[in-house]
mmCIF file of C-alpha atoms and ligand atoms in Angstrom:
data_model
loop_
_atom_site.group_PDB
_atom_site.id
_atom_site.type_symbol
_atom_site.label_atom_id
_atom_site.label_comp_id
_atom_site.label_asym_id
_atom_site.label_seq_id
_atom_site.Cartn_x
_atom_site.Cartn_y
_atom_site.Cartn_z
ATOM 1 C CA MET A 1 123.778 140.116 133.973
ATOM 2 C CA LEU A 2 124.962 140.599 130.413
ATOM 3 C CA THR A 3 123.250 143.137 128.213
ATOM 4 C CA CYS A 4 121.611 141.833 125.025
ATOM 5 C CA LYS A 5 124.419 143.342 122.992
ATOM 6 C CA GLN A 6 127.048 141.575 125.111
ATOM 7 C CA PHE A 7 125.135 138.331 124.859
ATOM 8 C CA LEU A 8 124.844 138.527 121.075
ATOM 9 C CA GLN A 9 128.598 139.111 120.838
ATOM 10 C CA GLU A 10 128.972 135.694 122.455
ATOM 11 C CA LEU A 11 126.229 133.989 120.477
ATOM 12 C CA ASN A 12 128.674 131.762 118.584
ATOM 13 C CA ASP A 13 130.018 130.441 121.875
ATOM 14 C CA TYR A 14 126.515 129.837 123.132
ATOM 15 C CA LEU A 15 125.709 127.806 119.999
ATOM 16 C CA ASP A 16 129.002 125.909 120.085
ATOM 17 C CA PRO A 17 128.439 122.415 121.511
ATOM 18 C CA ASN A 18 132.067 122.297 122.660
ATOM 19 C CA VAL A 19 132.033 125.485 124.684
ATOM 20 C CA ASP A 20 133.158 125.138 128.314
ATOM 21 C CA ALA A 21 130.533 124.723 131.027
ATOM 22 C CA VAL A 22 131.313 127.997 132.814
ATOM 23 C CA THR A 23 130.762 130.068 129.670
ATOM 24 C CA LYS A 24 127.618 128.126 128.866
ATOM 25 C CA VAL A 25 126.089 128.749 132.310
ATOM 26 C CA HIS A 26 127.038 132.425 132.146
ATOM 27 C CA LEU A 27 125.319 132.818 128.775
ATOM 28 C CA GLN A 28 122.366 130.633 129.702
ATOM 29 C CA ALA A 29 121.594 133.012 132.552
ATOM 30 C CA HIS A 30 120.881 135.752 130.035
ATOM 31 C CA VAL A 31 118.751 133.594 127.732
ATOM 32 C CA SER A 32 116.590 132.356 130.595
ATOM 33 C CA GLU A 33 115.790 135.928 131.569
ATOM 34 C CA CYS A 34 115.518 137.552 128.154
ATOM 35 C CA PRO A 35 112.705 136.548 125.780
ATOM 36 C CA ASN A 36 114.238 138.556 122.911
ATOM 37 C CA CYS A 37 117.524 136.712 123.017
ATOM 38 C CA PHE A 38 115.710 133.436 123.543
ATOM 39 C CA VAL A 39 113.942 134.000 120.225
ATOM 40 C CA ILE A 40 117.132 135.126 118.513
ATOM 41 C CA VAL A 41 118.926 131.981 119.688
ATOM 42 C CA ASP A 42 116.044 129.808 118.566
ATOM 43 C CA THR A 43 115.751 131.379 115.113
ATOM 44 C CA THR A 44 119.527 131.343 114.613
ATOM 45 C CA LYS A 45 119.520 127.609 115.345
ATOM 46 C CA HIS A 46 116.701 127.169 112.822
ATOM 47 C CA THR A 47 118.663 129.185 110.288
ATOM 48 C CA LEU A 48 121.724 126.958 110.633
ATOM 49 C CA GLN A 49 119.607 123.810 110.531
ATOM 50 C CA VAL A 50 117.861 124.795 107.343
ATOM 51 C CA TYR A 51 121.207 125.567 105.663
ATOM 52 C CA LYS A 52 122.708 122.271 106.776
ATOM 53 C CA GLY A 53 119.567 120.372 105.777
ATOM 54 C CA ILE A 54 119.581 121.328 102.129
ATOM 55 C CA GLU A 55 121.272 118.923 99.726
ATOM 56 C CA PRO A 56 123.718 120.357 97.200
ATOM 57 C CA GLN A 57 121.976 120.912 93.912
ATOM 58 C CA ALA A 58 122.834 118.743 90.914
ATOM 59 C CA ILE A 59 125.492 120.291 88.693
ATOM 60 C CA PRO A 60 124.059 121.314 85.285
ATOM 61 C CA ASP A 61 124.722 118.571 82.717
ATOM 62 C CA ASP A 62 126.736 120.749 80.364
ATOM 63 C CA VAL A 63 128.960 121.906 83.241
ATOM 64 C CA LYS A 64 129.533 118.308 84.280
ATOM 65 C CA THR A 65 130.327 117.240 80.722
ATOM 66 C CA ARG A 66 132.946 119.956 80.361
ATOM 67 C CA LEU A 67 134.486 118.962 83.694
ATOM 68 C CA TRP A 68 134.832 115.333 82.613
ATOM 69 C CA ASN A 69 136.240 116.309 79.225
ATOM 70 C CA ALA A 70 138.834 118.506 80.875
ATOM 71 C CA LEU A 71 139.769 115.752 83.323
ATOM 72 C CA GLU A 72 140.027 113.149 80.596
ATOM 73 C CA ARG A 73 142.380 115.339 78.595
ATOM 74 C CA LYS A 74 144.499 115.882 81.696
ATOM 75 C CA MET A 75 144.614 112.187 82.552
ATOM 76 C CA ALA A 76 145.450 111.228 78.988
ATOM 77 C CA ALA A 77 148.284 113.782 78.913
ATOM 78 C CA ARG A 78 149.671 112.394 82.137
ATOM 79 C CA GLY A 79 149.412 108.828 80.857
ATOM 80 C CA ARG A 80 151.684 109.748 77.940
ATOM 81 C CA GLU A 81 154.397 111.281 80.128
ATOM 82 C CA MET B 1 147.394 94.993 90.053
ATOM 83 C CA THR B 2 143.830 93.946 90.793
ATOM 84 C CA PRO B 3 141.609 96.933 91.421
ATOM 85 C CA THR B 4 139.444 96.733 94.534
ATOM 86 C CA PRO B 5 135.774 97.222 93.718
ATOM 87 C CA ILE B 6 134.739 100.607 95.045
ATOM 88 C CA SER B 7 131.022 100.160 95.474
ATOM 89 C CA ALA B 8 131.395 96.954 97.496
ATOM 90 C CA LEU B 9 133.215 98.757 100.290
ATOM 91 C CA GLY B 10 131.284 102.002 100.383
ATOM 92 C CA PHE B 11 133.277 105.193 100.170
ATOM 93 C CA ASP B 12 136.739 104.638 101.590
ATOM 94 C CA GLU B 13 138.489 107.963 101.124
ATOM 95 C CA PRO B 14 141.982 107.097 102.399
ATOM 96 C CA SER B 15 142.299 104.068 100.154
ATOM 97 C CA LEU B 16 140.889 105.938 97.143
ATOM 98 C CA VAL B 17 143.408 108.719 97.685
ATOM 99 C CA GLU B 18 146.228 106.222 98.021
ATOM 100 C CA ARG B 19 145.211 104.484 94.802
ATOM 101 C CA ALA B 20 144.776 107.793 92.996
ATOM 102 C CA GLN B 21 148.262 108.791 94.113
ATOM 103 C CA SER B 22 149.697 105.637 92.656
ATOM 104 C CA GLY B 23 148.166 106.502 89.283
ATOM 105 C CA ASP B 24 144.715 104.883 89.408
ATOM 106 C CA SER B 25 142.531 107.269 87.366
ATOM 107 C CA ALA B 26 139.320 105.445 88.290
ATOM 108 C CA ALA B 27 139.996 106.079 91.973
ATOM 109 C CA PHE B 28 140.497 109.780 91.294
ATOM 110 C CA THR B 29 137.291 109.813 89.250
ATOM 111 C CA THR B 30 135.396 108.393 92.215
ATOM 112 C CA LEU B 31 136.754 111.178 94.434
ATOM 113 C CA VAL B 32 135.606 113.756 91.897
ATOM 114 C CA GLU B 33 132.148 112.187 91.767
ATOM 115 C CA GLN B 34 131.943 112.251 95.526
ATOM 116 C CA TYR B 35 132.816 115.921 95.958
ATOM 117 C CA GLN B 36 131.925 117.739 92.729
ATOM 118 C CA ARG B 37 128.518 118.932 93.931
ATOM 119 C CA LYS B 38 129.895 120.320 97.154
ATOM 120 C CA ILE B 39 132.753 122.079 95.394
ATOM 121 C CA PHE B 40 130.350 123.557 92.852
ATOM 122 C CA ARG B 41 128.040 124.722 95.643
ATOM 123 C CA LEU B 42 130.945 126.320 97.497
ATOM 124 C CA ALA B 43 132.122 128.036 94.318
ATOM 125 C CA MET B 44 128.610 129.358 93.670
ATOM 126 C CA ASN B 45 128.284 130.585 97.232
ATOM 127 C CA ILE B 46 131.534 132.519 97.031
ATOM 128 C CA THR B 47 131.483 133.836 93.472
ATOM 129 C CA GLN B 48 127.697 134.128 92.949
ATOM 130 C CA ASN B 49 128.351 133.598 89.253
ATOM 131 C CA THR B 50 127.701 130.351 87.346
ATOM 132 C CA GLU B 51 130.458 130.876 84.801
ATOM 133 C CA ASP B 52 133.032 131.549 87.518
ATOM 134 C CA ALA B 53 131.785 128.623 89.580
ATOM 135 C CA GLU B 54 132.243 126.312 86.595
ATOM 136 C CA ASP B 55 135.820 127.503 86.143
ATOM 137 C CA VAL B 56 136.477 127.033 89.835
ATOM 138 C CA LEU B 57 135.078 123.503 89.694
ATOM 139 C CA GLN B 58 137.311 122.545 86.773
ATOM 140 C CA GLU B 59 140.431 124.229 88.074
ATOM 141 C CA THR B 60 139.996 122.655 91.490
ATOM 142 C CA PHE B 61 139.943 119.091 90.227
ATOM 143 C CA LEU B 62 142.563 119.669 87.531
ATOM 144 C CA LYS B 63 144.928 121.146 90.115
ATOM 145 C CA ALA B 64 144.126 118.433 92.619
ATOM 146 C CA TYR B 65 144.974 115.825 89.991
ATOM 147 C CA GLN B 66 148.137 117.607 88.996
ATOM 148 C CA HIS B 67 149.356 118.092 92.584
ATOM 149 C CA LEU B 68 148.123 114.806 94.003
ATOM 150 C CA ASP B 69 151.669 113.772 94.899
ATOM 151 C CA GLY B 70 151.940 116.783 97.178
ATOM 152 C CA PHE B 71 148.864 115.816 99.195
ATOM 153 C CA GLN B 72 149.787 114.671 102.717
ATOM 154 C CA ARG B 73 147.742 111.649 103.632
ATOM 155 C CA ASN B 74 147.520 112.618 107.299
ATOM 156 C CA SER B 75 145.192 115.493 106.344
ATOM 157 C CA LYS B 76 141.674 115.255 104.939
ATOM 158 C CA PHE B 77 141.398 115.120 101.165
ATOM 159 C CA TYR B 78 138.140 117.087 101.246
ATOM 160 C CA THR B 79 139.707 119.930 103.254
ATOM 161 C CA TRP B 80 142.595 119.974 100.815
ATOM 162 C CA ILE B 81 140.375 120.386 97.737
ATOM 163 C CA VAL B 82 138.247 122.949 99.559
ATOM 164 C CA ARG B 83 141.367 125.037 100.044
ATOM 165 C CA ILE B 84 142.191 124.810 96.357
ATOM 166 C CA ALA B 85 138.604 125.761 95.496
ATOM 167 C CA VAL B 86 138.601 128.722 97.902
ATOM 168 C CA ASN B 87 141.788 130.077 96.351
ATOM 169 C CA GLU B 88 140.373 129.772 92.858
ATOM 170 C CA ALA B 89 137.072 131.351 93.897
ATOM 171 C CA LEU B 90 138.764 134.293 95.617
ATOM 172 C CA MET B 91 140.873 134.902 92.520
ATOM 173 C CA LYS B 92 137.673 135.029 90.465
ATOM 174 C CA LEU B 93 136.168 137.533 92.881
ATOM 175 C CA ARG B 94 139.244 139.733 92.717
ATOM 176 C CA LYS B 95 139.224 139.627 88.955
ATOM 177 C CA ARG B 96 135.554 140.611 88.733
ATOM 178 C CA ARG B 97 135.877 143.436 91.201
ATOM 179 C CA GLY B 98 139.143 144.803 89.870
ATOM 180 C CA ASP B 99 140.741 147.384 92.129
ATOM 181 C CA LYS B 100 137.619 147.743 94.178
ATOM 182 C CA PHE B 101 138.248 144.363 95.757
ATOM 183 C CA VAL B 102 138.567 144.527 99.499
ATOM 184 C CA SER B 103 141.109 142.033 100.717
ATOM 185 C CA LEU B 104 139.938 139.463 103.200
ATOM 186 C CA ASP B 105 142.798 140.549 105.455
ATOM 187 C CA GLU B 106 141.622 144.114 105.804
ATOM 188 C CA PRO B 107 139.803 144.973 108.998
ATOM 189 C CA LEU B 108 136.085 145.398 108.591
ATOM 190 C CA GLU B 109 134.261 148.484 109.658
ATOM 191 C CA THR B 110 133.501 147.954 113.304
ATOM 192 C CA GLY B 111 130.693 150.447 113.742
ATOM 193 C CA GLU B 112 127.695 148.544 115.003
ATOM 194 C CA GLU B 113 125.047 149.421 112.456
ATOM 195 C CA GLU B 114 121.664 150.060 113.945
ATOM 196 C CA VAL B 115 119.411 147.356 112.638
ATOM 197 C CA LYS B 116 116.019 146.685 113.990
ATOM 198 C CA ARG B 117 116.180 143.021 114.792
ATOM 199 C CA GLU B 118 113.358 140.844 113.654
ATOM 200 C CA VAL B 119 112.348 139.076 116.839
ATOM 201 C CA ALA B 120 109.679 136.570 115.935
ATOM 202 C CA VAL B 121 109.350 132.813 116.095
ATOM 203 C CA TRP B 122 109.112 130.750 112.934
ATOM 204 C CA GLU B 123 105.938 129.174 111.699
ATOM 205 C CA GLY B 124 106.890 125.521 112.152
ATOM 206 C CA ASN B 125 109.549 123.995 109.921
ATOM 207 C CA PRO B 126 110.048 125.654 106.549
ATOM 208 C CA GLU B 127 110.456 122.135 105.137
ATOM 209 C CA ASP B 128 106.794 121.458 105.891
ATOM 210 C CA ARG B 129 105.551 124.599 104.183
ATOM 211 C CA TYR B 130 107.874 125.079 101.232
ATOM 212 C CA SER B 131 109.315 122.809 98.560
ATOM 213 C CA GLN B 132 113.062 122.091 98.499
ATOM 214 C CA GLU B 133 113.298 124.319 95.430
ATOM 215 C CA GLU B 134 111.561 127.227 97.145
ATOM 216 C CA ILE B 135 113.707 126.886 100.240
ATOM 217 C CA ARG B 136 116.863 126.646 98.168
ATOM 218 C CA LYS B 137 115.949 129.862 96.384
ATOM 219 C CA ILE B 138 115.288 131.700 99.652
ATOM 220 C CA LEU B 139 118.557 130.452 101.176
ATOM 221 C CA ASP B 140 120.589 131.297 98.072
ATOM 222 C CA GLU B 141 119.188 134.806 97.867
ATOM 223 C CA ALA B 142 119.971 135.396 101.519
ATOM 224 C CA VAL B 143 123.594 134.274 101.077
ATOM 225 C CA GLU B 144 123.933 136.316 97.899
ATOM 226 C CA SER B 145 122.970 139.457 99.804
ATOM 227 C CA LEU B 146 125.951 139.095 102.168
ATOM 228 C CA LYS B 147 129.275 140.743 101.450
ATOM 229 C CA PRO B 148 131.887 138.334 100.025
ATOM 230 C CA ASP B 149 133.891 138.260 103.279
ATOM 231 C CA PHE B 150 130.871 137.162 105.235
ATOM 232 C CA ARG B 151 129.367 134.710 102.796
ATOM 233 C CA THR B 152 132.742 133.013 102.264
ATOM 234 C CA VAL B 153 133.206 132.383 105.976
ATOM 235 C CA PHE B 154 129.589 131.291 106.364
ATOM 236 C CA ALA B 155 129.835 128.876 103.423
ATOM 237 C CA LEU B 156 132.961 127.240 104.819
ATOM 238 C CA ARG B 157 131.870 127.024 108.447
ATOM 239 C CA ASP B 158 128.135 126.443 108.315
ATOM 240 C CA ILE B 159 127.545 124.885 104.913
ATOM 241 C CA GLU B 160 130.720 122.891 104.228
ATOM 242 C CA GLU B 161 131.208 122.385 107.969
ATOM 243 C CA LEU B 162 134.903 123.142 108.243
ATOM 244 C CA SER B 163 136.201 123.966 111.717
ATOM 245 C CA THR B 164 137.034 127.535 112.690
ATOM 246 C CA GLU B 165 140.751 126.710 112.420
ATOM 247 C CA GLU B 166 140.384 125.060 109.001
ATOM 248 C CA THR B 167 138.405 128.062 107.765
ATOM 249 C CA ALA B 168 141.027 130.481 109.055
ATOM 250 C CA GLU B 169 143.740 128.477 107.340
ATOM 251 C CA ALA B 170 141.875 128.190 104.045
ATOM 252 C CA LEU B 171 141.290 131.953 103.935
ATOM 253 C CA GLY B 172 144.609 133.035 105.403
ATOM 254 C CA ILE B 173 142.879 135.055 108.131
ATOM 255 C CA SER B 174 142.962 134.837 111.931
ATOM 256 C CA VAL B 175 140.647 132.728 114.074
ATOM 257 C CA PRO B 176 139.094 135.825 115.711
ATOM 258 C CA ALA B 177 138.415 137.244 112.237
ATOM 259 C CA VAL B 178 136.620 134.027 111.264
ATOM 260 C CA LYS B 179 134.562 134.185 114.439
ATOM 261 C CA SER B 180 133.489 137.801 114.053
ATOM 262 C CA ARG B 181 132.603 137.368 110.369
ATOM 263 C CA LEU B 182 130.694 134.218 111.126
ATOM 264 C CA LEU B 183 128.685 135.975 113.810
ATOM 265 C CA ARG B 184 127.773 138.865 111.517
ATOM 266 C CA ALA B 185 126.857 136.449 108.722
ATOM 267 C CA ARG B 186 124.719 134.244 110.961
ATOM 268 C CA LEU B 187 122.829 137.199 112.418
ATOM 269 C CA ALA B 188 122.251 138.737 108.996
ATOM 270 C CA LEU B 189 120.942 135.444 107.585
ATOM 271 C CA ARG B 190 118.801 134.850 110.640
ATOM 272 C CA GLU B 191 117.303 138.259 110.047
ATOM 273 C CA LYS B 192 116.473 137.552 106.422
ATOM 274 C CA LEU B 193 115.124 134.070 106.940
ATOM 275 C CA THR B 194 113.034 135.174 109.908
ATOM 276 C CA ARG B 195 111.339 137.812 107.772
ATOM 277 C CA GLN B 196 110.479 135.024 105.369
ATOM 278 C CA PHE B 197 109.555 132.233 107.753
ATOM 279 C CA LYS B 198 108.103 133.984 110.784
ATOM 280 C CA ARG B 199 104.698 133.298 112.191
ATOM 281 C CA LYS B 200 102.586 136.128 110.887
ATOM 282 C CA GLY B 201 100.935 138.543 113.252
ATOM 283 C CA GLU B 202 102.914 137.504 116.269
ATOM 284 C CA ASP B 203 105.899 139.061 117.905
ATOM 285 C CA VAL B 204 108.012 138.402 120.920
ATOM 286 C CA PHE B 205 105.486 139.911 123.304
ATOM 287 C CA ALA B 206 103.561 136.710 122.991
ATOM 288 C CA TYR B 207 106.318 135.295 125.194
ATOM 289 C CA LEU B 208 106.007 137.785 127.996
HETATM 290 ZN ZN1 ZN C 1 118.835 139.701 125.651
#
């Protein structure tokens, strides 16, 4: 069986939905036997979910205004070419 | 030329890009509206500096507009602007750090640092216990604490959801380098968030 350290080296593969079945089974064997790594897998999944779940924040109004002004100048300059 | 109404069709990226390439400013504007928040978020995640992130945001869309003719329509427009944004953001980082900047190509120290891992389950979903604002703050602080190499890879792979190959290409580093940085970043963030979100007074021995 893999050591915890070896398993954690392969954690990305374990979390990858496209990983091949042989690798998955090999890694699963460790998780089923090791409560520590089970928790680490679980909390890593939570971590990724919470990052993916958060919407991008609104851009501050003044930043947005300056972006549009810059773009308008650029578009106007191109229109004159 | 009769412009096609944009809202009626939902967001049709290929046709917007095609129209933008043929000189339709409104189509380009729609693309900017669609992606500006994500580009700003990416720039913030990499630079950790609002002023720099604003510059990156502007430069990204100005350059995209300027080089629109060079965009190959068989690739994804979003991936293309992400690459522009990453380049701009990395330049900002280099500028801020001066000579001290460590290139993304340099090998990282490989010594496995001894960290005591936080092995504890979370208390339900953070979403049920914290407001979006509170969660955002916790997540941002955790990312900010990572080294630039790690947070850049994490932002591209796990926040902007680029593939490993796209991330490697955008950063000009190898696929194995992306993978090892991603692993370190994920484990470090897991550590920080678990300290914040864990069920108090319980550790892994509850499982045994
Ligand atoms: Zn283990």
